Amino acid sequence: MSRVNVAVLGATGIVGQTFLWLLARHDWFTPVYLAGSGTRREKIYGNVTPWRLPVEMPESIRDQPLHALDLDECVDSGARIIFSALPSSVAADVEPALKKKGLAVFSNAGAMRHAPDVPILIPEVNPEALDHIHEQGYPDGGFIVTNANCSTTGLAVALAPLREFGIKELFISTCQSISGAGYPGVPSLDISDSAIPFIPGEEEKIASELREILGIDAAIFSTCVRIPVRYGHLATVWVRFDGPVGREDILEVWRGFRSEAVTPTTPPHPIIYCDEDSRPRPDMSFFGDPPGMPVFTGRLREREGLIGFVLLVNNLVKGAAGGSVQNAEFFLQKAGDGS
Ligand SMILES: NC(=O)c1ccc[n+]([C@@H]2O[C@H](COP(=O)([O-])OP(=O)(O)OC[C@H]3O[C@@H](n4cnc5c(N)ncnc54)[C@H](OP(=O)(O)O)[C@@H]3O)[C@@H](O)[C@H]2O)c1
């Protein structure tokens, strides 16, 4: 495949940084346009970006120009694919405008997630959702494809192969890292040595997005808590199925779960089960192949007719930038097939 020029909007934010870390070593994509809000005086990416990932800033992007987001400049840059890590309020105008200009937009923002023709795509879970881009006018025009909310993504991957048992009720509690709130994000005085038992909008997003992505009609009860760790969202889940399901049934379908989509960023094993009772945990967020892309599960148990487990998703990689890169790869692969 010949390389494809891409733009990263919101490039200085924590998700934008994750995009650039992934794209700098990607064989298909070349970042040609990096944009922030334009409020920074200096215009060299490496000089102004508060790099907060646990990996070094790639040399190839350090000296790249940082633009104040301008739609015409973005189009003129020659980018064919737009990776958006914009705040939702900004994305609500920018993403449809870029779509109108004929571009393929892969977004992390929640703004367009509930437009009826905009898919929330996780290739391992609902690859068929990509077909919605035809309702948006593709191939004659541009389109928008979104990621799920970061916690929802991990939950959807772990639950996808369990759909065959009939998911009736879900009881979910999340412990979400501070990077999930962006940078600088949550004030340190609110979160140091503490936890915040409410994340606005998160519980509703988990319920509505899970139902849409998994195509289920289950009752979903969730509680979302912000905890003082840097990366990785942990969730505890209890599931009631339509009929009796045992621990071994779950392990078997998790072990056999593979993605229909085979792309460079798609993990060969999307779900990795941890046998140790002390795992998974947030300090493993960047583990896996590719790093940060698999969902880790553990502590699988049966109680009173319910199945319980713990899961970990990397909110910045699988739950955000990595998920978008994977979606763009999946689109290019399907477009190459003529679909
Ligand atoms: N963090 C996560 O784990 C996560 C996971 C999934 C989805 N998301 C979603 O991804 C998006 C980005 O999140 P984040 O955590 O990376 O946020 P962030 O760290 O606050 O970064 C926001 C980015 O948007 C840019 N920006 C702000 N206002 C702008 C404007 N008017 N025009 C152009 N650019 C503007 C900022 O540029 P400046 O630096 O110049 O201000 C910065 O690059 C959000 O929609 C969020 O909901 C985040």
CSV table of C-alpha atoms and ligand atoms in Angstrom, one decimal:
chain,number,residue,atom,x,y,z
A,1,MET,CA,0.0,0.0,0.0
A,2,SER,CA,1.4,3.5,-0.9
A,3,ARG,CA,1.6,5.8,2.1
A,4,VAL,CA,-1.3,8.0,2.9
A,5,ASN,CA,-1.0,11.6,4.2
A,6,VAL,CA,-2.9,12.3,7.4
A,7,ALA,CA,-3.7,15.3,9.6
A,8,VAL,CA,-3.9,15.2,13.4
A,9,LEU,CA,-6.2,17.8,15.0
A,10,GLY,CA,-5.8,18.4,18.7
A,11,ALA,CA,-2.2,17.2,18.2
A,12,THR,CA,-0.9,18.8,21.4
A,13,GLY,CA,-3.5,17.1,23.7
A,14,ILE,CA,-2.9,13.7,25.4
A,15,VAL,CA,-4.8,11.8,22.7
A,16,GLY,CA,-3.1,13.9,19.9
A,17,GLN,CA,0.3,12.9,21.4
A,18,THR,CA,-0.7,9.2,21.4
A,19,PHE,CA,-1.7,9.6,17.7
A,20,LEU,CA,1.7,11.0,16.9
A,21,TRP,CA,3.6,8.3,18.8
A,22,LEU,CA,1.7,5.7,16.8
A,23,LEU,CA,1.9,7.5,13.4
A,24,ALA,CA,5.6,8.2,13.6
A,25,ARG,CA,6.3,4.5,13.3
A,26,HIS,CA,3.4,3.5,11.1
A,27,ASP,CA,4.1,2.0,7.7
A,28,TRP,CA,0.9,3.3,6.0
A,29,PHE,CA,0.5,6.9,7.3
A,30,THR,CA,2.5,10.1,7.1
A,31,PRO,CA,1.5,13.0,9.4
A,32,VAL,CA,1.6,16.1,7.2
A,33,TYR,CA,-0.6,18.6,9.2
A,34,LEU,CA,-0.5,18.9,13.0
A,35,ALA,CA,-2.9,21.4,14.5
A,36,GLY,CA,-3.7,22.8,17.9
A,37,SER,CA,-5.9,25.7,19.1
A,38,GLY,CA,-3.5,28.3,18.0
A,39,THR,CA,-3.1,29.8,21.5
A,40,ARG,CA,0.6,28.8,21.8
A,41,ARG,CA,3.1,31.4,20.6
A,42,GLU,CA,5.8,29.1,19.3
A,43,LYS,CA,4.9,27.0,16.3
A,44,ILE,CA,7.3,24.0,16.6
A,45,TYR,CA,5.5,20.9,17.9
A,46,GLY,CA,8.4,19.7,20.2
A,47,ASN,CA,8.9,23.1,21.7
A,48,VAL,CA,5.3,23.7,22.9
A,49,THR,CA,3.7,20.3,23.6
A,50,PRO,CA,3.5,19.2,27.2
A,51,TRP,CA,4.4,15.6,26.3
A,52,ARG,CA,2.8,13.3,29.0
A,53,LEU,CA,3.2,9.8,27.5
A,54,PRO,CA,5.4,7.2,29.2
A,55,VAL,CA,7.3,6.9,26.0
A,56,GLU,CA,9.6,9.4,24.3
A,57,MET,CA,8.4,12.0,21.8
A,58,PRO,CA,9.4,10.5,18.3
A,59,GLU,CA,12.3,12.5,16.7
A,60,SER,CA,10.5,12.7,13.4
A,61,ILE,CA,7.7,14.9,14.8
A,62,ARG,CA,9.7,17.0,17.2
A,63,ASP,CA,10.5,19.7,14.6
A,64,GLN,CA,7.3,19.6,12.7
A,65,PRO,CA,5.3,22.8,12.4
A,66,LEU,CA,2.3,23.2,14.7
A,67,HIS,CA,-0.6,25.0,13.0
A,68,ALA,CA,-3.5,26.9,14.4
A,69,LEU,CA,-6.4,24.8,13.1
A,70,ASP,CA,-7.6,26.2,9.8
A,71,LEU,CA,-9.9,24.1,7.6
A,72,ASP,CA,-8.6,25.3,4.2
A,73,GLU,CA,-5.0,24.9,5.3
A,74,CYS,CA,-5.8,21.4,6.4
A,75,VAL,CA,-7.3,20.5,3.0
A,76,ASP,CA,-4.4,22.2,1.2
A,77,SER,CA,-1.9,20.1,3.2
A,78,GLY,CA,-2.8,17.1,1.1
A,79,ALA,CA,-4.0,15.0,4.0
A,80,ARG,CA,-6.6,12.4,2.9
A,81,ILE,CA,-7.4,11.1,6.4
A,82,ILE,CA,-8.1,13.4,9.4
A,83,PHE,CA,-7.5,12.0,12.9
A,84,SER,CA,-9.5,14.1,15.3
A,85,ALA,CA,-8.6,14.5,19.0
A,86,LEU,CA,-10.6,17.7,19.4
A,87,PRO,CA,-12.8,18.6,22.3
A,88,SER,CA,-16.4,17.6,21.5
A,89,SER,CA,-17.6,21.3,21.4
A,90,VAL,CA,-15.0,22.1,18.6
A,91,ALA,CA,-15.4,18.8,16.8
A,92,ALA,CA,-19.2,19.4,16.4
A,93,ASP,CA,-18.4,22.1,13.8
A,94,VAL,CA,-15.0,21.0,12.4
A,95,GLU,CA,-15.7,17.4,11.7
A,96,PRO,CA,-18.8,17.9,9.5
A,97,ALA,CA,-17.1,20.7,7.7
A,98,LEU,CA,-14.1,18.5,6.8
A,99,LYS,CA,-16.4,15.7,5.8
A,100,LYS,CA,-18.1,18.2,3.5
A,101,LYS,CA,-14.7,19.0,1.9
A,102,GLY,CA,-14.5,15.3,0.9
A,103,LEU,CA,-12.2,14.1,3.7
A,104,ALA,CA,-12.3,10.9,5.7
A,105,VAL,CA,-12.5,11.8,9.4
A,106,PHE,CA,-11.7,9.4,12.2
A,107,SER,CA,-12.7,10.9,15.4
A,108,ASN,CA,-12.3,10.4,19.2
A,109,ALA,CA,-14.8,13.1,20.1
A,110,GLY,CA,-18.3,12.3,21.3
A,111,ALA,CA,-19.9,15.1,19.2
A,112,MET,CA,-20.9,13.1,16.1
A,113,ARG,CA,-21.3,9.6,17.8
A,114,HIS,CA,-25.1,9.7,17.8
A,115,ALA,CA,-25.7,11.0,14.3
A,116,PRO,CA,-27.7,8.1,12.8
A,117,ASP,CA,-25.4,7.6,9.8
A,118,VAL,CA,-22.1,7.9,11.8
A,119,PRO,CA,-20.7,4.6,12.9
A,120,ILE,CA,-19.2,3.9,16.3
A,121,LEU,CA,-16.7,1.4,15.0
A,122,ILE,CA,-14.6,-1.2,16.8
A,123,PRO,CA,-13.4,-3.6,14.1
A,124,GLU,CA,-13.2,-6.6,16.4
A,125,VAL,CA,-16.8,-6.1,17.5
A,126,ASN,CA,-19.0,-4.5,14.8
A,127,PRO,CA,-17.0,-4.4,11.5
A,128,GLU,CA,-20.3,-4.1,9.6
A,129,ALA,CA,-20.9,-0.7,11.1
A,130,LEU,CA,-18.3,0.7,8.6
A,131,ASP,CA,-21.0,0.3,5.9
A,132,HIS,CA,-22.8,3.4,7.3
A,133,ILE,CA,-20.2,5.6,5.5
A,134,HIS,CA,-22.2,4.9,2.3
A,135,GLU,CA,-25.2,6.6,3.9
A,136,GLN,CA,-23.0,9.7,4.4
A,137,GLY,CA,-22.2,9.8,0.7
A,138,TYR,CA,-19.0,7.8,0.4
A,139,PRO,CA,-17.4,7.2,-2.1
A,140,ASP,CA,-18.6,10.4,-3.8
A,141,GLY,CA,-17.9,12.5,-0.6
A,142,GLY,CA,-16.3,12.4,2.8
A,143,PHE,CA,-17.4,10.7,5.9
A,144,ILE,CA,-17.0,10.5,9.7
A,145,VAL,CA,-16.2,7.4,11.7
A,146,THR,CA,-16.1,7.6,15.5
A,147,ASN,CA,-14.5,5.6,18.3
A,148,ALA,CA,-16.5,4.6,21.3
A,149,ASN,CA,-15.9,6.3,24.7
A,150,CYS,CA,-12.7,4.8,26.1
A,151,SER,CA,-14.3,2.7,28.9
A,152,THR,CA,-17.0,1.5,26.5
A,153,THR,CA,-14.4,0.3,24.1
A,154,GLY,CA,-12.8,-2.1,26.6
A,155,LEU,CA,-16.2,-3.3,27.8
A,156,ALA,CA,-17.4,-3.9,24.2
A,157,VAL,CA,-14.3,-6.0,23.3
A,158,ALA,CA,-14.6,-8.2,26.4
A,159,LEU,CA,-18.4,-8.6,26.0
A,160,ALA,CA,-18.4,-9.1,22.2
A,161,PRO,CA,-17.8,-12.9,22.2
A,162,LEU,CA,-20.2,-13.3,25.2
A,163,ARG,CA,-23.2,-12.1,23.1
A,164,GLU,CA,-23.7,-15.7,22.0
A,165,PHE,CA,-24.9,-16.6,25.5
A,166,GLY,CA,-27.5,-13.8,25.6
A,167,ILE,CA,-26.5,-10.8,27.7
A,168,LYS,CA,-29.5,-9.9,30.0
A,169,GLU,CA,-28.1,-7.5,32.6
A,170,LEU,CA,-24.8,-5.8,33.2
A,171,PHE,CA,-23.5,-4.3,36.4
A,172,ILE,CA,-20.4,-2.2,35.7
A,173,SER,CA,-18.1,-0.2,38.0
A,174,THR,CA,-15.1,1.7,36.5
A,175,CYS,CA,-11.9,3.1,38.0
A,176,GLN,CA,-10.7,5.6,35.4
A,177,SER,CA,-7.3,7.1,35.1
A,178,ILE,CA,-6.7,10.9,35.1
A,179,SER,CA,-5.3,10.9,31.5
A,180,GLY,CA,-8.9,10.1,30.5
A,181,ALA,CA,-9.8,13.7,31.4
A,182,GLY,CA,-7.1,15.1,29.0
A,183,TYR,CA,-4.3,17.5,30.0
A,184,PRO,CA,-4.1,19.3,32.4
A,185,GLY,CA,-7.4,17.7,33.2
A,186,VAL,CA,-8.5,17.1,36.8
A,187,PRO,CA,-7.1,19.6,39.4
A,188,SER,CA,-4.5,17.8,41.5
A,189,LEU,CA,-6.1,19.0,44.8
A,190,ASP,CA,-9.3,17.1,43.7
A,191,ILE,CA,-7.7,13.8,42.9
A,192,SER,CA,-4.4,13.4,44.9
A,193,ASP,CA,-4.9,10.7,47.6
A,194,SER,CA,-8.5,10.6,46.7
A,195,ALA,CA,-11.0,9.5,44.1
A,196,ILE,CA,-14.0,11.2,42.5
A,197,PRO,CA,-17.1,9.1,42.4
A,198,PHE,CA,-18.7,10.9,39.4
A,199,ILE,CA,-17.6,11.5,35.8
A,200,PRO,CA,-20.2,13.6,34.1
A,201,GLY,CA,-22.0,11.9,31.2
A,202,GLU,CA,-19.9,8.7,31.4
A,203,GLU,CA,-22.4,6.3,32.9
A,204,GLU,CA,-25.0,7.3,30.2
A,205,LYS,CA,-22.4,6.9,27.4
A,206,ILE,CA,-21.5,3.4,28.6
A,207,ALA,CA,-25.1,2.3,28.5
A,208,SER,CA,-26.1,3.8,25.2
A,209,GLU,CA,-22.9,3.1,23.3
A,210,LEU,CA,-22.7,-0.5,24.6
A,211,ARG,CA,-26.2,-1.2,23.4
A,212,GLU,CA,-25.5,0.2,20.0
A,213,ILE,CA,-22.1,-1.4,19.4
A,214,LEU,CA,-23.0,-4.8,20.7
A,215,GLY,CA,-26.6,-4.7,19.3
A,216,ILE,CA,-28.0,-5.8,22.7
A,217,ASP,CA,-31.0,-4.7,24.7
A,218,ALA,CA,-29.6,-5.5,28.1
A,219,ALA,CA,-30.3,-3.5,31.3
A,220,ILE,CA,-27.1,-1.7,32.1
A,221,PHE,CA,-26.2,-0.3,35.6
A,222,SER,CA,-22.9,1.5,35.7
A,223,THR,CA,-20.9,3.6,38.2
A,224,CYS,CA,-17.8,5.6,37.0
A,225,VAL,CA,-15.1,6.7,39.4
A,226,ARG,CA,-11.9,8.8,38.6
A,227,ILE,CA,-8.9,7.4,40.4
A,228,PRO,CA,-5.4,8.9,40.8
A,229,VAL,CA,-3.5,6.7,38.3
A,230,ARG,CA,-2.0,8.1,35.1
A,231,TYR,CA,-3.1,5.6,32.4
A,232,GLY,CA,-5.6,2.8,32.0
A,233,HIS,CA,-9.2,2.3,32.9
A,234,LEU,CA,-10.1,-0.7,35.0
A,235,ALA,CA,-13.7,-2.0,35.2
A,236,THR,CA,-15.4,-4.7,37.2
A,237,VAL,CA,-18.3,-6.3,35.5
A,238,TRP,CA,-21.1,-8.7,36.6
A,239,VAL,CA,-23.2,-10.2,33.8
A,240,ARG,CA,-26.5,-12.0,34.0
A,241,PHE,CA,-27.1,-14.2,30.9
A,242,ASP,CA,-30.3,-15.6,29.5
A,243,GLY,CA,-29.4,-19.1,30.6
A,244,PRO,CA,-26.7,-20.9,32.7
A,245,VAL,CA,-23.1,-20.0,31.7
A,246,GLY,CA,-20.0,-21.3,33.4
A,247,ARG,CA,-16.5,-19.9,33.9
A,248,GLU,CA,-15.1,-22.4,31.4
A,249,ASP,CA,-17.6,-21.4,28.7
A,250,ILE,CA,-16.4,-17.8,29.0
A,251,LEU,CA,-12.7,-18.7,29.0
A,252,GLU,CA,-13.2,-20.8,25.9
A,253,VAL,CA,-14.9,-18.0,23.9
A,254,TRP,CA,-12.4,-15.4,25.1
A,255,ARG,CA,-9.5,-17.6,24.0
A,256,GLY,CA,-10.9,-18.3,20.6
A,257,PHE,CA,-11.9,-14.6,19.9
A,258,ARG,CA,-10.2,-13.2,16.8
A,259,SER,CA,-10.8,-10.0,14.8
A,260,GLU,CA,-12.3,-10.4,11.4
A,261,ALA,CA,-10.2,-7.4,10.5
A,262,VAL,CA,-6.5,-8.1,10.1
A,263,THR,CA,-4.6,-4.8,10.1
A,264,PRO,CA,-1.3,-3.7,11.5
A,265,THR,CA,-2.8,-2.1,14.6
A,266,THR,CA,-5.3,-4.9,15.2
A,267,PRO,CA,-4.2,-7.2,18.1
A,268,PRO,CA,-3.9,-10.8,17.0
A,269,HIS,CA,-5.4,-11.6,20.5
A,270,PRO,CA,-7.9,-8.8,21.3
A,271,ILE,CA,-8.6,-10.3,24.8
A,272,ILE,CA,-5.8,-11.6,27.0
A,273,TYR,CA,-6.9,-13.4,30.2
A,274,CYS,CA,-4.6,-13.0,33.2
A,275,ASP,CA,-4.6,-16.0,35.6
A,276,GLU,CA,-3.1,-14.2,38.6
A,277,ASP,CA,-5.6,-12.7,41.0
A,278,SER,CA,-3.5,-9.5,41.2
A,279,ARG,CA,-4.0,-8.8,37.5
A,280,PRO,CA,-5.0,-6.9,35.3
A,281,ARG,CA,-4.1,-3.6,36.7
A,282,PRO,CA,-3.4,-0.1,35.3
A,283,ASP,CA,0.4,-0.3,35.3
A,284,MET,CA,0.0,-2.9,32.5
A,285,SER,CA,-1.8,-0.4,30.3
A,286,PHE,CA,1.0,-0.3,27.7
A,287,PHE,CA,1.6,-4.1,27.7
A,288,GLY,CA,0.4,-6.3,24.8
A,289,ASP,CA,0.9,-6.7,21.1
A,290,PRO,CA,0.6,-4.0,19.7
A,291,PRO,CA,1.3,-2.1,23.0
A,292,GLY,CA,-1.9,-0.8,24.5
A,293,MET,CA,-4.2,-2.5,22.0
A,294,PRO,CA,-5.4,-5.7,23.7
A,295,VAL,CA,-8.0,-5.7,26.5
A,296,PHE,CA,-6.8,-7.6,29.6
A,297,THR,CA,-9.4,-9.6,31.6
A,298,GLY,CA,-9.0,-11.5,34.9
A,299,ARG,CA,-10.6,-12.6,38.2
A,300,LEU,CA,-13.3,-14.5,36.3
A,301,ARG,CA,-15.8,-16.1,38.8
A,302,GLU,CA,-19.4,-17.4,39.2
A,303,ARG,CA,-21.7,-16.2,42.0
A,304,GLU,CA,-25.5,-16.6,42.4
A,305,GLY,CA,-26.0,-17.2,38.7
A,306,LEU,CA,-23.9,-14.2,37.6
A,307,ILE,CA,-20.5,-14.1,36.0
A,308,GLY,CA,-18.0,-11.6,37.3
A,309,PHE,CA,-14.7,-10.3,35.9
A,310,VAL,CA,-12.2,-7.4,35.9
A,311,LEU,CA,-10.9,-5.8,32.7
A,312,LEU,CA,-8.3,-3.2,31.8
A,313,VAL,CA,-8.3,-1.0,28.7
A,314,ASN,CA,-5.6,1.5,27.7
A,315,ASN,CA,-7.8,4.6,27.4
A,316,LEU,CA,-5.3,6.5,25.2
A,317,VAL,CA,-4.3,3.7,22.8
A,318,LYS,CA,-7.2,1.1,22.3
A,319,GLY,CA,-9.7,3.5,23.8
A,320,ALA,CA,-8.7,6.5,21.7
A,321,ALA,CA,-5.8,7.1,19.2
A,322,GLY,CA,-5.0,3.4,18.5
A,323,GLY,CA,-8.7,2.6,18.0
A,324,SER,CA,-8.9,5.4,15.4
A,325,VAL,CA,-5.7,4.3,13.6
A,326,GLN,CA,-7.1,0.8,13.5
A,327,ASN,CA,-10.4,2.1,12.1
A,328,ALA,CA,-8.6,4.0,9.4
A,329,GLU,CA,-6.5,0.9,8.5
A,330,PHE,CA,-9.7,-1.2,8.3
A,331,PHE,CA,-11.4,1.4,6.1
A,332,LEU,CA,-8.4,1.5,3.7
A,333,GLN,CA,-8.3,-2.3,3.6
A,334,LYS,CA,-12.0,-2.5,2.7
A,335,ALA,CA,-11.7,0.4,0.2
A,336,GLY,CA,-8.9,-1.5,-1.4
A,337,ASP,CA,-11.3,-4.4,-1.7
A,338,GLY,CA,-13.6,-2.1,-3.6
A,339,SER,CA,-16.2,-2.3,-0.8
B,1,LIG,N1,-8.1,11.3,27.1
B,1,LIG,C1,-8.7,10.2,26.8
B,1,LIG,O1,-8.5,9.1,27.4
B,1,LIG,C2,-9.8,10.1,25.7
B,1,LIG,C3,-10.3,8.8,25.4
B,1,LIG,C4,-11.2,8.8,24.3
B,1,LIG,C5,-11.7,9.9,23.7
B,1,LIG,N2,-11.2,11.1,24.2
B,1,LIG,C6,-11.7,12.3,23.5
B,1,LIG,O2,-10.6,12.8,22.6
B,1,LIG,C7,-10.7,14.2,22.5
B,1,LIG,C8,-9.3,14.8,23.0
B,1,LIG,O3,-9.1,14.5,24.3
B,1,LIG,P1,-7.8,14.8,25.1
B,1,LIG,O4,-7.9,14.0,26.4
B,1,LIG,O5,-6.6,14.6,24.3
B,1,LIG,O6,-7.9,16.4,25.5
B,1,LIG,P2,-6.8,17.5,25.7
B,1,LIG,O7,-5.6,16.8,26.3
B,1,LIG,O8,-7.5,18.5,26.5
B,1,LIG,O9,-6.5,18.0,24.3
B,1,LIG,C9,-7.3,18.8,23.5
B,1,LIG,C10,-6.7,19.2,22.2
B,1,LIG,O10,-7.6,20.0,21.4
B,1,LIG,C11,-7.0,21.2,21.1
B,1,LIG,N3,-8.0,22.3,21.0
B,1,LIG,C12,-8.7,22.8,22.0
B,1,LIG,N4,-9.6,23.8,21.6
B,1,LIG,C13,-9.3,23.9,20.2
B,1,LIG,C14,-9.9,24.7,19.2
B,1,LIG,N5,-10.8,25.7,19.5
B,1,LIG,N6,-9.4,24.6,17.9
B,1,LIG,C15,-8.4,23.6,17.7
B,1,LIG,N7,-7.9,22.8,18.6
B,1,LIG,C16,-8.4,22.9,19.9
B,1,LIG,C17,-6.0,21.5,22.1
B,1,LIG,O11,-5.0,22.4,21.6
B,1,LIG,P3,-4.1,23.4,22.5
B,1,LIG,O12,-3.1,22.5,23.2
B,1,LIG,O13,-3.5,24.3,21.6
B,1,LIG,O14,-5.1,24.0,23.5
B,1,LIG,C18,-5.4,20.1,22.3
B,1,LIG,O15,-4.5,19.7,21.3
B,1,LIG,C19,-11.9,14.7,23.4
B,1,LIG,O16,-13.0,14.8,22.5
B,1,LIG,C20,-12.0,13.5,24.3
B,1,LIG,O17,-13.4,13.4,24.8
B,1,LIG,C21,-10.2,11.3,25.1
